[in-house]
PDB file of C-alpha atoms and ligand atoms in Angstrom:
ATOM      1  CA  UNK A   1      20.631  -1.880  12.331  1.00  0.00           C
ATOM      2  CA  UNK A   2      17.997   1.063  11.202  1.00  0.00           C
ATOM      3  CA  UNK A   3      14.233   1.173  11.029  1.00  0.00           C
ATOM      4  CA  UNK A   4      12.272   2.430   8.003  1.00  0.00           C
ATOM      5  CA  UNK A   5       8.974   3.730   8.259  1.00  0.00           C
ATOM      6  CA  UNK A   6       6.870   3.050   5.189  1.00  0.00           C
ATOM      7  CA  UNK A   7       3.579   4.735   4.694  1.00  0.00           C
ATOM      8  CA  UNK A   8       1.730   2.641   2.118  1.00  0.00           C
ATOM      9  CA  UNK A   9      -0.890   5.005  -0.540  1.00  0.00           C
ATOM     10  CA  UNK A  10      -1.595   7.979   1.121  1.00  0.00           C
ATOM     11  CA  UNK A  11      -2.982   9.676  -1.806  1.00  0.00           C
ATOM     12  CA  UNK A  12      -6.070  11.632  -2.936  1.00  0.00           C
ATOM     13  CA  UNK A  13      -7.712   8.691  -4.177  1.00  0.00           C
ATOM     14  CA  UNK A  14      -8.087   6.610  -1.361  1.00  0.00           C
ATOM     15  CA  UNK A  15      -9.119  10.013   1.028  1.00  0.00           C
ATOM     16  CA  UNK A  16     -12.597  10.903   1.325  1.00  0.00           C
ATOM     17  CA  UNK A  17     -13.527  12.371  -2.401  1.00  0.00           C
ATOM     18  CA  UNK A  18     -11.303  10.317  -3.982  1.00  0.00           C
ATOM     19  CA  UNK A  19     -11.753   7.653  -6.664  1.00  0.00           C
ATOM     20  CA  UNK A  20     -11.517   4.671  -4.225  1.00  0.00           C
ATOM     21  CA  UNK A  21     -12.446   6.655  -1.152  1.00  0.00           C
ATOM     22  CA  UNK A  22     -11.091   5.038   2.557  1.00  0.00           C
ATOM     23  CA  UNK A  23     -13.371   5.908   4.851  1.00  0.00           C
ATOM     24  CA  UNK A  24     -11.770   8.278   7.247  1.00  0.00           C
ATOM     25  CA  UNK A  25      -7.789   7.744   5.097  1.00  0.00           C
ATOM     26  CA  UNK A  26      -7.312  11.140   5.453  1.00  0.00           C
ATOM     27  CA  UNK A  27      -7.908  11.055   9.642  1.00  0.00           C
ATOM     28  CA  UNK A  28      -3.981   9.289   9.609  1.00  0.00           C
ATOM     29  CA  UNK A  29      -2.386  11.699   8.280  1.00  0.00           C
ATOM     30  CA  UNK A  30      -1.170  13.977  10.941  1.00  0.00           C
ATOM     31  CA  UNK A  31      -0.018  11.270  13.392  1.00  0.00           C
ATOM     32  CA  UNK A  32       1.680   9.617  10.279  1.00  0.00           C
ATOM     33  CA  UNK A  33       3.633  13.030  10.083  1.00  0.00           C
ATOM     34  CA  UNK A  34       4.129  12.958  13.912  1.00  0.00           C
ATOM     35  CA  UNK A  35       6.223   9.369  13.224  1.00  0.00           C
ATOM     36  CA  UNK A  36       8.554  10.502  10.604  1.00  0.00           C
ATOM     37  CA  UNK A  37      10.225  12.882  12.861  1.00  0.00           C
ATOM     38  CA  UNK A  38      11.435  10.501  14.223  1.00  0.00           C
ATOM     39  CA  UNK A  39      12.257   7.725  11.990  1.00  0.00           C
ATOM     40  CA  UNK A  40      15.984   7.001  10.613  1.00  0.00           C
ATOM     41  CA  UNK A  41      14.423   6.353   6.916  1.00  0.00           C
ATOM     42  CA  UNK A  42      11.312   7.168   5.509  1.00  0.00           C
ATOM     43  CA  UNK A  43       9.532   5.705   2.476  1.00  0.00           C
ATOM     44  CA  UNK A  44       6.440   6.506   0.742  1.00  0.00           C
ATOM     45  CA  UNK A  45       4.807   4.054  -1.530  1.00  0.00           C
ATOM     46  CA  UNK A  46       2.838   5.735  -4.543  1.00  0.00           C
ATOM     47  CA  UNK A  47      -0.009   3.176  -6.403  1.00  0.00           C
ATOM     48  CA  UNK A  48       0.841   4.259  -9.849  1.00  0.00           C
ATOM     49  CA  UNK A  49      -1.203   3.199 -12.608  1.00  0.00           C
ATOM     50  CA  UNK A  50      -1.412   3.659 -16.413  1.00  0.00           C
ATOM     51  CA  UNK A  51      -4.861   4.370 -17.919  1.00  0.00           C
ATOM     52  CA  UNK A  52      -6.872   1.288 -18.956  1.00  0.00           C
ATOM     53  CA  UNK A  53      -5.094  -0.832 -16.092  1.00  0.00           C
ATOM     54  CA  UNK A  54      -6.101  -4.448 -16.061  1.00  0.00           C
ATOM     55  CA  UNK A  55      -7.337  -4.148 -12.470  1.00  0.00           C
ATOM     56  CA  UNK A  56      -9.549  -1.847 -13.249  1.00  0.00           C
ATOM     57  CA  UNK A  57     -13.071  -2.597 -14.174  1.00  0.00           C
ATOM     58  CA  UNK A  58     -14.011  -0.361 -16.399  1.00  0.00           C
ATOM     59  CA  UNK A  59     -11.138  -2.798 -18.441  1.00  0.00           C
ATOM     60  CA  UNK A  60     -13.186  -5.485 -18.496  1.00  0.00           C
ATOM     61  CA  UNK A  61     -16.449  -6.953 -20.101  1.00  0.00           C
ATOM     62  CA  UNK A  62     -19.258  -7.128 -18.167  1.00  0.00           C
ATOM     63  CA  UNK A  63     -17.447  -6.284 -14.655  1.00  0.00           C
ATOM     64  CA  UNK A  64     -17.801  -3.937 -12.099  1.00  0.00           C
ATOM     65  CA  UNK A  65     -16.316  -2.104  -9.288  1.00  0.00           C
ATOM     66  CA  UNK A  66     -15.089  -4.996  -6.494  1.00  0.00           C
ATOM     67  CA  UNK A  67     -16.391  -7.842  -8.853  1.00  0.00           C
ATOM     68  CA  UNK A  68     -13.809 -10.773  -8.274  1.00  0.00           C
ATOM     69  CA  UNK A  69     -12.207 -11.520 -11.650  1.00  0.00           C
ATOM     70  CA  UNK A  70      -9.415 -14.397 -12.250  1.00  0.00           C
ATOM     71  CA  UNK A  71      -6.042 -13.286 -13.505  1.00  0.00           C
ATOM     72  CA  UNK A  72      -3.324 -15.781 -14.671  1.00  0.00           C
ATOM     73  CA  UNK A  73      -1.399 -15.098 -11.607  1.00  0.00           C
ATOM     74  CA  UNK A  74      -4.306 -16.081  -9.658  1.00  0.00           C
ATOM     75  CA  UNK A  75      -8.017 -13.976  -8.229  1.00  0.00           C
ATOM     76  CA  UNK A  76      -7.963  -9.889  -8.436  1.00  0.00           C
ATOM     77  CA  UNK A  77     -10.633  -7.790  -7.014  1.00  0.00           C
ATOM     78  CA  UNK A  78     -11.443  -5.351  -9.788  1.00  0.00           C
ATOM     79  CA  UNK A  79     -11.401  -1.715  -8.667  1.00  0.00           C
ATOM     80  CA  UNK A  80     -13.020   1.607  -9.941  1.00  0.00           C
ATOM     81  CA  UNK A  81      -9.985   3.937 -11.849  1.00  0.00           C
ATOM     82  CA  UNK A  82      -7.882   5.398  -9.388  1.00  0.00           C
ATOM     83  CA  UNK A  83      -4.055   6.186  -9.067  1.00  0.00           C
ATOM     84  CA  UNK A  84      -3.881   6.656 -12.498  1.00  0.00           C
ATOM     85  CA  UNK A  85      -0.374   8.121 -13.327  1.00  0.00           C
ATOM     86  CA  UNK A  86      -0.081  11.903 -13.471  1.00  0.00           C
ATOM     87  CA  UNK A  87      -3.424  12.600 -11.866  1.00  0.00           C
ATOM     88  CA  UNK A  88      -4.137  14.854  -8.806  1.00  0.00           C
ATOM     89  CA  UNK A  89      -6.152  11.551  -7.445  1.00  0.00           C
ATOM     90  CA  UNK A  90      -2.749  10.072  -7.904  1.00  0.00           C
ATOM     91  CA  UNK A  91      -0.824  12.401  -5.902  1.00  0.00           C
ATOM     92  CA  UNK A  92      -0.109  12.190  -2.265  1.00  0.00           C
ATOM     93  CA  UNK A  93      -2.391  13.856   0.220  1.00  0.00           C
ATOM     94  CA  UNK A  94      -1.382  17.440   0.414  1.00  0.00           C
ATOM     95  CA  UNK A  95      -1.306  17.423   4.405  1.00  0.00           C
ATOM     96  CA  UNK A  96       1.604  14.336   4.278  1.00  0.00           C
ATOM     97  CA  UNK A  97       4.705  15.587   4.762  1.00  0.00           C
ATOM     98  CA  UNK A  98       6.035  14.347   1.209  1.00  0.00           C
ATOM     99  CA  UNK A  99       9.334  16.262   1.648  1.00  0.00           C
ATOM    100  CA  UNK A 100      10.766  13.705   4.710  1.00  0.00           C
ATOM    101  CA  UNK A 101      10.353  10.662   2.268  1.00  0.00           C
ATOM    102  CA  UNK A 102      14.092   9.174   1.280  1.00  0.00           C
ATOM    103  CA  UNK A 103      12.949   7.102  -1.495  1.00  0.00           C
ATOM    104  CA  UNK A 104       9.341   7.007  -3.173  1.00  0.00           C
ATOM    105  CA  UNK A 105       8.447   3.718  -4.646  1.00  0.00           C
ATOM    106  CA  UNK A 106       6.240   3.678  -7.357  1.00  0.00           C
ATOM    107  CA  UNK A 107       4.212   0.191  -8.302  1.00  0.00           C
ATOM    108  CA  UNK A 108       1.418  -0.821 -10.492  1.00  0.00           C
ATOM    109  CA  UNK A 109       2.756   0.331 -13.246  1.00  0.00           C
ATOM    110  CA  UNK A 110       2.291  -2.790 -15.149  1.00  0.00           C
ATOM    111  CA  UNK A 111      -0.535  -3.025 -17.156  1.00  0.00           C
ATOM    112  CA  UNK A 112      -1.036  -6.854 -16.999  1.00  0.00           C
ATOM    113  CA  UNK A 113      -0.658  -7.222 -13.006  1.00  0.00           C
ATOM    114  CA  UNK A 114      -1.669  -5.132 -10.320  1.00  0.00           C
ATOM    115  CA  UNK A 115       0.705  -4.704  -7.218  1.00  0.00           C
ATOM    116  CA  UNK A 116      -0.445  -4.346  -3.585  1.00  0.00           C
ATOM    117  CA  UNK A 117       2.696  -4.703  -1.557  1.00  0.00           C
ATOM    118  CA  UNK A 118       5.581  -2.845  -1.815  1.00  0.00           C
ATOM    119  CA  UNK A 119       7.594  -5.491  -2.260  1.00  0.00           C
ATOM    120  CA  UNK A 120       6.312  -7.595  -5.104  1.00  0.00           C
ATOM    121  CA  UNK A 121       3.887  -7.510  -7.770  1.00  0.00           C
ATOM    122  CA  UNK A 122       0.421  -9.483  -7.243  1.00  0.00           C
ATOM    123  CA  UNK A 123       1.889 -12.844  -8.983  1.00  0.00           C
ATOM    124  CA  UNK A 124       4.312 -12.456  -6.175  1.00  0.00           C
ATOM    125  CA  UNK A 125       7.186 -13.155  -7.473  1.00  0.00           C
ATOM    126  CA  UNK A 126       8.198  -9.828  -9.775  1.00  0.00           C
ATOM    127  CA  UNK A 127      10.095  -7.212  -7.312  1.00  0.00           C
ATOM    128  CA  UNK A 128       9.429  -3.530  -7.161  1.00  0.00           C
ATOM    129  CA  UNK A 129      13.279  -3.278  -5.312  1.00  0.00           C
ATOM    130  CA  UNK A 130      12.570  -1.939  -2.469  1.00  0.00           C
ATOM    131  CA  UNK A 131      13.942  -4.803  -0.958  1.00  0.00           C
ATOM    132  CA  UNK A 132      17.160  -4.104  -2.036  1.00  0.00           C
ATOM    133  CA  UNK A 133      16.775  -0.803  -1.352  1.00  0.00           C
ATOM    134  CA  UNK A 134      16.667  -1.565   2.500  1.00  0.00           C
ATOM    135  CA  UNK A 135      19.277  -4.434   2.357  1.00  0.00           C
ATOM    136  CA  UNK A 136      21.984  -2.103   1.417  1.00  0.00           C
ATOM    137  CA  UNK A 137      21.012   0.326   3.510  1.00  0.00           C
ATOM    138  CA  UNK A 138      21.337  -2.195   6.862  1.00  0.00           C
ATOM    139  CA  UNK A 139      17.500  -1.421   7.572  1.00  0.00           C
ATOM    140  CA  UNK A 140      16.309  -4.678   9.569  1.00  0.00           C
ATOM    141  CA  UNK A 141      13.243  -2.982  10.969  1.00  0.00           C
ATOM    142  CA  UNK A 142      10.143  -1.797   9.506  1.00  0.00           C
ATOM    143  CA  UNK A 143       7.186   0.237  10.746  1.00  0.00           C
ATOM    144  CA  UNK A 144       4.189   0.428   8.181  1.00  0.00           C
ATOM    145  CA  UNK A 145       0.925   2.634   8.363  1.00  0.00           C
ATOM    146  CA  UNK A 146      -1.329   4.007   5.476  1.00  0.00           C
ATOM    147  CA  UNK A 147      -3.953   2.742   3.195  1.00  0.00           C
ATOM    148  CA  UNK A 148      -5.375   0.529   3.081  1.00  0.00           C
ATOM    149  CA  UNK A 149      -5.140  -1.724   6.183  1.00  0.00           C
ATOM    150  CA  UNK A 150      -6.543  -5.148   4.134  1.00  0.00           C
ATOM    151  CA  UNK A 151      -5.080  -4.354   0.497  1.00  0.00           C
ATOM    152  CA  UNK A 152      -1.622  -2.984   0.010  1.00  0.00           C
ATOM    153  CA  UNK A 153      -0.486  -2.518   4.219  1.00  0.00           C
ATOM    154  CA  UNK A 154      -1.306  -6.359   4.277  1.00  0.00           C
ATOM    155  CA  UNK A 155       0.354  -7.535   1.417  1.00  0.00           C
ATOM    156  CA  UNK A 156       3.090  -4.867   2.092  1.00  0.00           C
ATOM    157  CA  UNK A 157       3.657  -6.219   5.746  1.00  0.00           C
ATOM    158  CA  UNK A 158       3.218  -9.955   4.595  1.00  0.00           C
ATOM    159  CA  UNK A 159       5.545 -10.195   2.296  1.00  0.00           C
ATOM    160  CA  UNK A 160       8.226  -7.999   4.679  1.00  0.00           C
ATOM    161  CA  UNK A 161       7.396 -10.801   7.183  1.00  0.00           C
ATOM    162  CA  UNK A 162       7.907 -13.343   4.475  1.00  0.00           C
ATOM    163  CA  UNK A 163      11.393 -11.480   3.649  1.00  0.00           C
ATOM    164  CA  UNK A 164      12.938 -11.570   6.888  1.00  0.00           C
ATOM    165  CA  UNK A 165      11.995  -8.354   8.196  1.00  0.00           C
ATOM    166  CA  UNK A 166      10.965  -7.420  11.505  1.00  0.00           C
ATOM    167  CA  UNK A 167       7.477  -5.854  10.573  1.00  0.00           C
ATOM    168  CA  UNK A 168       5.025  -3.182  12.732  1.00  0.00           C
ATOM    169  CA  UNK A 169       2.023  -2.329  11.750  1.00  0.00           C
ATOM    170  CA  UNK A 170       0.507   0.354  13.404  1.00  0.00           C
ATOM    171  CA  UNK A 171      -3.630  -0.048  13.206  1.00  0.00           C
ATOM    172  CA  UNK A 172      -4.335   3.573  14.522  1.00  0.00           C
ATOM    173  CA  UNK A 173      -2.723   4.934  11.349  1.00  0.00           C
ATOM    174  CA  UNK A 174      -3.860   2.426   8.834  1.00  0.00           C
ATOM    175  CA  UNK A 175      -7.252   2.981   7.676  1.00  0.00           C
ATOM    176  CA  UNK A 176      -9.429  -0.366   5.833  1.00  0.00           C
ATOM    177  CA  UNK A 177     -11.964  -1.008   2.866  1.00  0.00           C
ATOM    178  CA  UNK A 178     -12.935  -4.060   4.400  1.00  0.00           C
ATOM    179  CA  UNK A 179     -14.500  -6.044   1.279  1.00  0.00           C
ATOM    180  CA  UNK A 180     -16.563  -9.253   2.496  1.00  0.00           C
ATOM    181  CA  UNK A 181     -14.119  -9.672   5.875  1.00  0.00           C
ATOM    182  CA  UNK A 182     -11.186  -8.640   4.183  1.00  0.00           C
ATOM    183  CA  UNK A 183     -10.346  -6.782   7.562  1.00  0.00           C
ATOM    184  CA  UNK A 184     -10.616  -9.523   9.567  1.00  0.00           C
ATOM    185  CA  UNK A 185      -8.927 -11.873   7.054  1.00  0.00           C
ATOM    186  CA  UNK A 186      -6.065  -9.440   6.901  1.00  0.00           C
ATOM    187  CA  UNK A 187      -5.229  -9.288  10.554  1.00  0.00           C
ATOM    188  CA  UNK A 188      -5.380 -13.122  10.751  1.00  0.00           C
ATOM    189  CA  UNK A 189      -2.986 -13.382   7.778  1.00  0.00           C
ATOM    190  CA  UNK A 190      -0.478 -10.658   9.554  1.00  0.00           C
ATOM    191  CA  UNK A 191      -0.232 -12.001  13.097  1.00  0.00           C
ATOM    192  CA  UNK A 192      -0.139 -15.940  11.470  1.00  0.00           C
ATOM    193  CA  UNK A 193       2.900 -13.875   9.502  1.00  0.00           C
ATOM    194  CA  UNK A 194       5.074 -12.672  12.639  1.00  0.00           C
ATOM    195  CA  UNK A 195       3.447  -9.160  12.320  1.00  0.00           C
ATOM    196  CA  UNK A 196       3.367  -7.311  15.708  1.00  0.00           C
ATOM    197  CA  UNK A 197       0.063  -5.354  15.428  1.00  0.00           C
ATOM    198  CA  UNK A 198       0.207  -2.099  17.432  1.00  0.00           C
ATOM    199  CA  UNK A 199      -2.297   0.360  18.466  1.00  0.00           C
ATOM    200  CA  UNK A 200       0.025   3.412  19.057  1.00  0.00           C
ATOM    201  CA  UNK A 201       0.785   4.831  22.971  1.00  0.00           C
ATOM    202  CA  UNK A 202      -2.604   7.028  22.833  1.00  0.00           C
TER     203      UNK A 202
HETATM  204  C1  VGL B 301      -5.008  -0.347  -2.958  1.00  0.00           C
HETATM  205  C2  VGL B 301      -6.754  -1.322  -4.059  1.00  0.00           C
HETATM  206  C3  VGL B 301      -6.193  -0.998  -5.277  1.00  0.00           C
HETATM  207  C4  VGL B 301      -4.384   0.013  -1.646  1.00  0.00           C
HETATM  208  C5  VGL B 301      -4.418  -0.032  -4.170  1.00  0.00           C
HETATM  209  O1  VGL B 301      -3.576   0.962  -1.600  1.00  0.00           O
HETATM  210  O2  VGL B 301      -4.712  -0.659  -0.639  1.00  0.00           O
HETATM  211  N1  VGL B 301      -6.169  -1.009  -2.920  1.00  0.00           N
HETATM  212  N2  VGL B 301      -5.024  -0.346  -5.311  1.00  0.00           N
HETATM  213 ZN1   ZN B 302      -4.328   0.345  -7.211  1.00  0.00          ZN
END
């Protein structure tokens, strides 16, 4: 059975200058090109999100940028504008090699829920398909890198986990926000998944 390799966000907005800037997102970039040529399937996930989104703080009253806010389908950190579809923030960095991707999976496109995995929306139970997507295409195996490490490469690689999957995460080419120990929290929550954690062959 195949592997897919699925870089999560790598997009103007969460490099260095961007709306939600990763410190250093842009440093994976290369060696995230170096992995494709040699994957059997390669997916890129796009964050994708209409103006005014709901996980956005300028959205809400009396909120700002990485308040905590409460959401029917349970607690959202609320996060400057960024990804907003059709934007050049929005777009992928111009150094990924965009043209290797099989599919591109768009999420977050919802206005009422945000979505940090590529597999399901945050009240984790509405699918993007990409699970589908990889069922019928026999792929058992998944390698993930991109941004960020804590938000959607953790919920990404959860849920995969979760699905049956056989999940890598590669830290050198993942890059973090790290809220409050959301780093930390995120690499418990992985390993306590059945996520191997890998730091690359140098
Ligand atoms: C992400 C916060 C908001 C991510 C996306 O790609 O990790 N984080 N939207
Ligand atoms: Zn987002």
């Amino acid at each position: 059975m195949g592997q897919a390799l699925i870089v999560i966000d790598v997009q103007n907005d969460f490099c260095p200058g961007g709306a939600l800037a990763v410190p250093e997102g842009d440093q994976i970039v290369s060696g995230i090109n170096q992995l494709m040529q040699d994957a059997d399937a390669v997916i890129l996930t796009q964050d994708w999100h209409p103006e005014g989104h709901s996980s956005f703080a300028s959205s809400q009253d009396r909120k700002s940028p990485y308040d905590l806010t409460e959401m029917p389908y349970g607690p959202q950190v609320l996060w400057p504008d960024h990804c907003i579809q059709g934007t050049d923030g929005a777009q992928f960095h111009a150094d990924l090699n965009s043209d290797r991707a099989d599919l591109v999976i768009r999420k977050g496109y919802n206005p009422a829920i945000d979505s940090y995995s590529a597999f399901f929306e945050n009240d984790h139970t509405t699918p993007t398909g990409l699970e589908g997507y990889l069922r019928t295409r026999g792929i058992d195996s998944l390698m993930m890198v991109g941004l960020a490490t804590d938000f959607c490469v953790n919920f990404s690689a959860v849920d995969a986990a979760n699905l049956g999957f056989k999940v890598t995460v590669r830290s050198d080419l993942c890059k973090a926000i790290d809220l409050d120990g959301s780093l930390a929290a995120a690499h418990a929550g992985m390993k306590s998944a059945g996520v191997v954690l890998e730091q690359g062959n140098g």
